[in-house]
Structure formats: structure tokens, C-alpha cells
Amino acid sequence: MSPPRPEPQPELLPGLVRAEVRRSRARTAAARAQRAAAAEPAAVDPVARVLVDVPLAHLDSPFDYAVPATMADTARPGARVKVRFAGQDVDGFVVARAAASDHSGRLTPLRRVVSAEPVLAPQVAALAGELAARYAGTRSDVLRLAVPARHAATEKQPSPPAPDLPAYDEAAAVAAWTDHEPAAAYLRHLADGGSPRAVWAAAPATDWPLLVAHAAAATRASGRGVLVCVPDGKDVARVGAALTAVLGPDQHVALTADAGPARRYRDFLAVSRGARRVVVGTRAAAFAPVADLGLVVCWDDGDDLHAEPRAPYPHTRETLLLRAEREGAGALVGGFVRTVEGDYLLRTGWAQELGATREARRRVTVAVVGEPDARSRGGRVPHEVHAAVKQALPSGPVLVQTPRLGYVTALACARCRTPARCLACRGPLALGSPTDPPSCRWCGTAAPSWACPECGHRGLRAPVLGDARTAEELGRAFPGTTVRTSSGDRVLATLSSASEIVVATPGAEPVAAEGYAAVVLLDTWLLLSRVDLRAQEEALRRWANAAALVRPGGRVVAVGDPGEPALQALVRWDPAGFAAREAAERGEAHLPPASRLATITGEPGAVDDALTLLVPPDGAEVLGPVDLADGECRAVVRVPRARGAALSAALGELQRVRSARKLDAVRVQVDPQTL
């Protein structure tokens, strides 16, 4: 039996009730005051224009929101905010504050300020709008490329200022650039606060990072900032070392994707806060908010790493040139070869030429030897190449460039030369190592008992060898000599001056401490056989980048057809003449840069719908659609260059219409790097 409950004490109840009522009224009043404060607009500029992070083309415009008084000081232009949009909380950037809105109804207030740090600079916000219009994309897509993800702990830390800048050494800068004309006038113009624009074809055996660093020093002498974009992290490290040598430590930051979120955001904030005025990095660094930008540099602008693989697919060169035009900065577009786009900048007068002197072009000897006879047993390396390597090895390392990665990347019948194909999927057969049987590169099926379907012969030959097989052959030919490979995931950045052979694929060539004694270019026909608009230009670029690593007085030997125009341009070291020839041929064929192209890619039905909705400008040609792999197809729209802006506007309108109607997506690329 449970004990009896205590009797309530009536004399205590009124006091308890009154206390609870008072507490409830206080809570209600506090909540009402909080809501009133949140609803009360800011006294000054109570309207925030917010660019909402929504990847829908028809919603690509700033939206007006009310700024509560409690957020008046933190909701500054460039800050990250949360807003209510389409029934959910989404991210956005405040791009401006205003005193009034064109919207006649009640404005929705900002949900909260994520961070008061102004990470979106006004010049970058304007650049994002221009790039979105240029490439028929959305500003939210551009800003994902421009502004790194927030790292809250890093944001709380201050950005220490850079140490005092050393005095500009004009004599050292002119001496470093002495092999290029008119470099002295270009540097003087930068140091005086001017904004010269140049297309630079570097001489062979040139320490180009040092020259870039001296151009940056000249610009910093005028009190302005510098932005340098290079293709990959290896080049970032080289330019960073040169900047440290010329400007001193802690004068620049490096912005790369592989730096990690905390470090990348820390370096970005150092630039955004004005603590650093010199930036070097890969393509994402093109959006760095450098204060008072005085010079933009794009090195090796023909490298496809400068082409952004994410929408709206902007190219680093075009991004930097837009910034130079908008912000009144100088420009330096350089490389060991000249692209047709660089040639166009010269022909239109937008930039001036910075070229190597005749003496500098002759300090490296380039020779071409013919391909060995396919029926000979001497392999694919001619006797002249063996002799050149043997002669160069006692004085330093030798670089051998081969265009294919792997061991044996293709096989053919040893008797009739019929390509060896897989019986299961018709894919090409290859060898992964000297002990593995032939296997398919597509499905992986082994074919140890392959026989030629044409002649029945079981013997195989290797028309195309990879870097591993090439290194194996050279190791047998030069016993006692160290042979290394640099390719794929095992890329060597630097090399000592010891006598050794390095076999590398294009773009993976290490930099020798004192330069290579000789450089060999194998299988040049393979790069020229690519079915691509830029095949010859790209082949020359890869060869020249390797040949430029030779030391002054060194030798370059290319194995190929001596009559090929690209190889002839390499022998003469004449990138200007080759670019002019390429530009003329493209002009006759109505190809870029003489015209503007755009591709529309997707499922056949979606592409047909897009072509039906597209209102092309006058003079436009529609080529295709043509079928591609994976069930997709592609159409090409071409217009004269003068109508390029109209084409971008028409494609942008197409994207907005398709987005509003929720049609199947298509991929639109303006001026794609390859076709």
C-alpha cells in the first residue's frame, strides 16, 4: 500500500504562480524585443544585394534582402551570408549595400552573416560577371572557382604583414633579360608605373622563372601587385624559389589546389587583406584578389592545364587578360613557343613582341634524324641517337622524351603489321611488363595465344613503346649508366648534374641542376598523328619545353621526318614564324582565333532541343550534330570573331530558357581548348 500523498499547502500557491507568471512574461518580452530588433532594418543602407549560390542560369542575378540592424556592421560587401531562397537556407555573397530597393514589396531579411570577412573583392565580383557572360555560364559557378572554402579557425588568425621590400636592382633585371628584346624598355615601363603588354617567346636554355621574378620586382618597385599563373605545381615551386631569391623571403604566396584547405585559405586571406602583393599559382590563382594589380603573367599558355575542366570552362589566359583590361594592369604572356592566340594579340596590336635575340636562339643545336626502317632489327632508336647520348654522358645528364607512358602500349603482327586486337572487345593489345602476356587495354582480357587473323602468324612487334620499355632498352645499350624514369605518379622535379639518363613523358621532365648535356626526342610522329586542331602546335610546345632544358652549347636530337614543319620550326627555333603560319592556315579554314566556336554536347534529344531553341547571331554556322562515345552527340556553332559576343549572349539566353523550363542538361563550351 503506497504512502498517502502530502496535502498541498494553500498558503504557498499564490506566490509560486505569481513568480512563474513573471518569468513567463519576461521570456515573452525578451523574445518580442529580439524579434523586433531582428525586424528593425539597418539605419544606413538597409538593403543588401546578394548573389545566391544557385547554379540555375535563369536565377543568375543578385537578389535584394533586408539588412537587420543587428547585422548592419557585419553584412558588408564581400561577406558570406545565409539567406532564405525557394524555401530553404542557401549560401550567398553580399555584393553591395544600397539605400533602397527596386522591389516594391517587403524584403526578406538576411538569415545570418556566416563571416564578416570580405572574401569577395569588388573587382573579382565584376570579373565573375564578365566571365559568366563570355563563357555562357553562371556567376555562381565562377565564384566556386574564385573563392576557396571557408576555414573558420584559419580566419580567426591575423595575416602578418610582409617584411620590407628590398630595393629594386634594375641592373640585375636587365642583365637577366639581356637575351630578349626590347626587355629593358619593358622593365623600365613597369618600374615607372606603366602597364605594358607583351607576348614573350623565351630563348632556349633560359631560366624563365628568374626572368619572371625580375619582372615582378620591377612592378613591385612601382608599389603595385603581381599575379603569376603557371601550369602545374612543379612550375609554382620554381617560380616561388626565384621570387624568394629576387624579392626576399615572405614576399609572396603560392595558391595551389593541393596545398590543403587551411593553408590555401590562409594564403588567400593574406592576399585578400593586403598582407601579400605577389601571388604565384595554378589556374585557380587567376582570381586572387591582389590589391592594385600591376602585372599579370601567364606562362606556357598553350598548356591544356590552363583550361578549367569545370563549368563554365574559362581559360587562364583569357581570365588574366580580362583582368589586365579591367584593372589597367600590364600583361606578360610567355612560353618557349608562341600560341596562335598570342600571335593574334600581336597582330591586333593589343600586345608587343618580346623575342629572343639571334645569338640566344643559336646557343642550342637542334638536329633531326630520320625514323629507322620498320623492317630493321636495330630498334626504334637510330645510330645517331646512340652516338649523341654516348658523347654527352661524360659531361652531364641526358634527357630522353618519349610520348607514351607504360611498357609496350600497342602491338602488331610481326609479319604483316596488322594491329593486334582483343578477341573479346576488339580493343588494342599491350604489354604491361616484360614478363606479362599480351592483354587488352580496354577490358583487361589476357591473350597469351594470340594469332594474327590476317596471316595466322603468332609473332608480335611493338610499333609504340612506353617509357618503361624505352628505359629498359637504354639500360641495355649503356650498361653501368643509371637510367631513371619520370612519368605518371612518379615525377621527378629536379636532377643533379651527375651523368645519367632520364626517360620522361611530356610535361614530366625534371630540371637538371646545370642543364642537360643532350636532349633526345623519340617518336615525334606520334604527337603529330593526334587528331586535334592543335596537334602540330601542341607537338612543338612539348618538344620545345624539353629542348629548352638543355644547357647552353648542348645538343638536341629529334627522331622524325625532317620535312615536318613543326620539326623545322624547332630546328630554327622559330616559334613566331610557326605561329604565324598556323594562324594563317586557321584563318583560311575559318577556325579560331579567326572565328569563335562553341560546342553543345549532351544526349541527342537534348542537343536537338537546344539547337531548336538557340537563336544564333547573323552569320552563324551550325556544324553537326555528330555522334560521340557514351551515347552523346555534339554540335558546333561557329561565327566570325566580331560576332563572338553575340554568340555568347545567345548561348547564355539558351541556358536561361532551358533552366527555366527544366529541360535535360547540355554542356556548353565557348572556345574549347580541343575539338
Short mmCIF file of N, CA, C and O in Angstrom, two decimals, residues 198-237:
data_model
loop_
_atom_site.label_atom_id
_atom_site.label_comp_id
_atom_site.label_asym_id
_atom_site.label_seq_id
_atom_site.Cartn_x
_atom_site.Cartn_y
_atom_site.Cartn_z
N ALA A 198 52.90 42.38 -73.36
CA ALA A 198 53.87 41.72 -74.23
C ALA A 198 53.54 40.25 -74.37
O ALA A 198 53.02 39.62 -73.45
N VAL A 199 53.88 39.71 -75.55
CA VAL A 199 53.87 38.28 -75.80
C VAL A 199 55.33 37.87 -75.93
O VAL A 199 56.05 38.36 -76.80
N TRP A 200 55.75 36.96 -75.07
CA TRP A 200 57.16 36.66 -74.89
C TRP A 200 57.47 35.24 -75.37
O TRP A 200 56.88 34.28 -74.89
N ALA A 201 58.40 35.13 -76.33
CA ALA A 201 58.91 33.83 -76.78
C ALA A 201 60.31 33.67 -76.19
O ALA A 201 61.25 34.33 -76.64
N ALA A 202 60.44 32.83 -75.19
CA ALA A 202 61.70 32.70 -74.45
C ALA A 202 62.74 31.94 -75.27
O ALA A 202 62.42 31.04 -76.05
N ALA A 203 63.99 32.31 -75.08
CA ALA A 203 65.11 31.65 -75.76
C ALA A 203 65.36 30.30 -75.11
O ALA A 203 65.05 30.09 -73.93
N PRO A 204 65.95 29.34 -75.85
CA PRO A 204 66.28 28.06 -75.24
C PRO A 204 67.33 28.23 -74.15
O PRO A 204 68.10 29.18 -74.15
N ALA A 205 67.34 27.29 -73.21
CA ALA A 205 68.29 27.31 -72.08
C ALA A 205 68.14 28.58 -71.25
O ALA A 205 69.10 29.07 -70.66
N THR A 206 66.90 29.10 -71.18
CA THR A 206 66.61 30.30 -70.39
C THR A 206 66.03 29.91 -69.03
O THR A 206 65.15 29.06 -68.95
N ASP A 207 66.53 30.54 -67.98
CA ASP A 207 65.97 30.36 -66.64
C ASP A 207 64.74 31.27 -66.52
O ASP A 207 64.78 32.32 -65.89
N TRP A 208 63.65 30.83 -67.13
CA TRP A 208 62.48 31.71 -67.24
C TRP A 208 61.89 32.10 -65.88
O TRP A 208 61.38 33.23 -65.75
N PRO A 209 61.92 31.25 -64.83
CA PRO A 209 61.39 31.73 -63.54
C PRO A 209 62.14 32.94 -63.00
O PRO A 209 61.54 33.83 -62.39
N LEU A 210 63.45 32.99 -63.25
CA LEU A 210 64.22 34.15 -62.78
C LEU A 210 63.79 35.40 -63.52
O LEU A 210 63.68 36.48 -62.92
N LEU A 211 63.53 35.29 -64.81
CA LEU A 211 63.09 36.46 -65.58
C LEU A 211 61.72 36.94 -65.13
O LEU A 211 61.46 38.15 -65.02
N VAL A 212 60.83 36.00 -64.83
CA VAL A 212 59.51 36.38 -64.31
C VAL A 212 59.65 37.09 -62.97
O VAL A 212 58.97 38.09 -62.69
N ALA A 213 60.56 36.60 -62.12
CA ALA A 213 60.77 37.22 -60.81
C ALA A 213 61.27 38.65 -60.95
O ALA A 213 60.87 39.54 -60.19
N HIS A 214 62.17 38.91 -61.91
CA HIS A 214 62.66 40.27 -62.11
C HIS A 214 61.56 41.19 -62.65
O HIS A 214 61.50 42.38 -62.29
N ALA A 215 60.67 40.66 -63.50
CA ALA A 215 59.53 41.47 -63.96
C ALA A 215 58.62 41.80 -62.78
O ALA A 215 58.08 42.92 -62.68
N ALA A 216 58.44 40.84 -61.88
CA ALA A 216 57.64 41.10 -60.68
C ALA A 216 58.30 42.15 -59.79
O ALA A 216 57.63 43.02 -59.22
N ALA A 217 59.63 42.09 -59.67
CA ALA A 217 60.34 43.07 -58.85
C ALA A 217 60.20 44.47 -59.44
O ALA A 217 60.05 45.45 -58.69
N ALA A 218 60.24 44.59 -60.76
CA ALA A 218 60.06 45.90 -61.39
C ALA A 218 58.67 46.45 -61.11
O ALA A 218 58.50 47.65 -60.83
N THR A 219 57.66 45.58 -61.14
CA THR A 219 56.29 46.01 -60.86
C THR A 219 56.14 46.41 -59.39
O THR A 219 55.49 47.43 -59.07
N ARG A 220 56.72 45.64 -58.48
CA ARG A 220 56.64 45.98 -57.06
C ARG A 220 57.37 47.28 -56.75
O ARG A 220 57.00 47.99 -55.80
N ALA A 221 58.38 47.61 -57.55
CA ALA A 221 59.08 48.88 -57.33
C ALA A 221 58.17 50.07 -57.53
O ALA A 221 58.42 51.15 -56.98
N SER A 222 57.11 49.88 -58.33
CA SER A 222 56.14 50.97 -58.53
C SER A 222 55.01 50.91 -57.52
O SER A 222 54.04 51.67 -57.65
N GLY A 223 55.09 50.00 -56.54
CA GLY A 223 54.08 49.91 -55.50
C GLY A 223 52.85 49.11 -55.86
O GLY A 223 51.84 49.18 -55.15
N ARG A 224 52.91 48.31 -56.91
CA ARG A 224 51.73 47.56 -57.36
C ARG A 224 51.92 46.06 -57.15
O ARG A 224 53.02 45.59 -56.88
N GLY A 225 50.82 45.31 -57.32
CA GLY A 225 50.83 43.88 -57.10
C GLY A 225 51.08 43.10 -58.37
O GLY A 225 50.98 43.61 -59.49
N VAL A 226 51.39 41.79 -58.19
CA VAL A 226 51.75 40.92 -59.31
C VAL A 226 51.00 39.60 -59.15
O VAL A 226 50.87 39.07 -58.03
N LEU A 227 50.54 39.05 -60.26
CA LEU A 227 49.85 37.76 -60.29
C LEU A 227 50.46 36.90 -61.39
O LEU A 227 50.46 37.29 -62.56
N VAL A 228 51.00 35.73 -61.01
CA VAL A 228 51.69 34.84 -61.95
C VAL A 228 50.94 33.51 -61.96
O VAL A 228 50.75 32.89 -60.90
N CYS A 229 50.54 33.04 -63.14
CA CYS A 229 49.87 31.75 -63.28
C CYS A 229 50.71 30.83 -64.17
O CYS A 229 51.12 31.23 -65.27
N VAL A 230 50.95 29.63 -63.69
CA VAL A 230 51.75 28.62 -64.39
C VAL A 230 50.94 27.33 -64.45
O VAL A 230 49.94 27.17 -63.75
N PRO A 231 51.35 26.37 -65.29
CA PRO A 231 50.51 25.18 -65.48
C PRO A 231 50.38 24.26 -64.27
O PRO A 231 49.29 23.76 -63.99
N ASP A 232 51.47 23.97 -63.55
CA ASP A 232 51.39 22.93 -62.53
C ASP A 232 52.22 23.29 -61.30
O ASP A 232 52.91 24.32 -61.26
N GLY A 233 52.14 22.43 -60.28
CA GLY A 233 52.83 22.68 -59.02
C GLY A 233 54.34 22.71 -59.15
O GLY A 233 55.01 23.41 -58.38
N LYS A 234 54.90 21.94 -60.08
CA LYS A 234 56.33 21.96 -60.28
C LYS A 234 56.81 23.34 -60.73
O LYS A 234 57.83 23.85 -60.25
N ASP A 235 56.04 23.96 -61.62
CA ASP A 235 56.39 25.31 -62.06
C ASP A 235 56.16 26.33 -60.95
O ASP A 235 56.90 27.32 -60.83
N VAL A 236 55.13 26.11 -60.12
CA VAL A 236 54.89 27.01 -58.98
C VAL A 236 56.11 27.02 -58.06
O VAL A 236 56.56 28.07 -57.59
N ALA A 237 56.67 25.83 -57.79
CA ALA A 237 57.84 25.75 -56.91
C ALA A 237 59.04 26.47 -57.52
O ALA A 237 59.79 27.16 -56.82
#
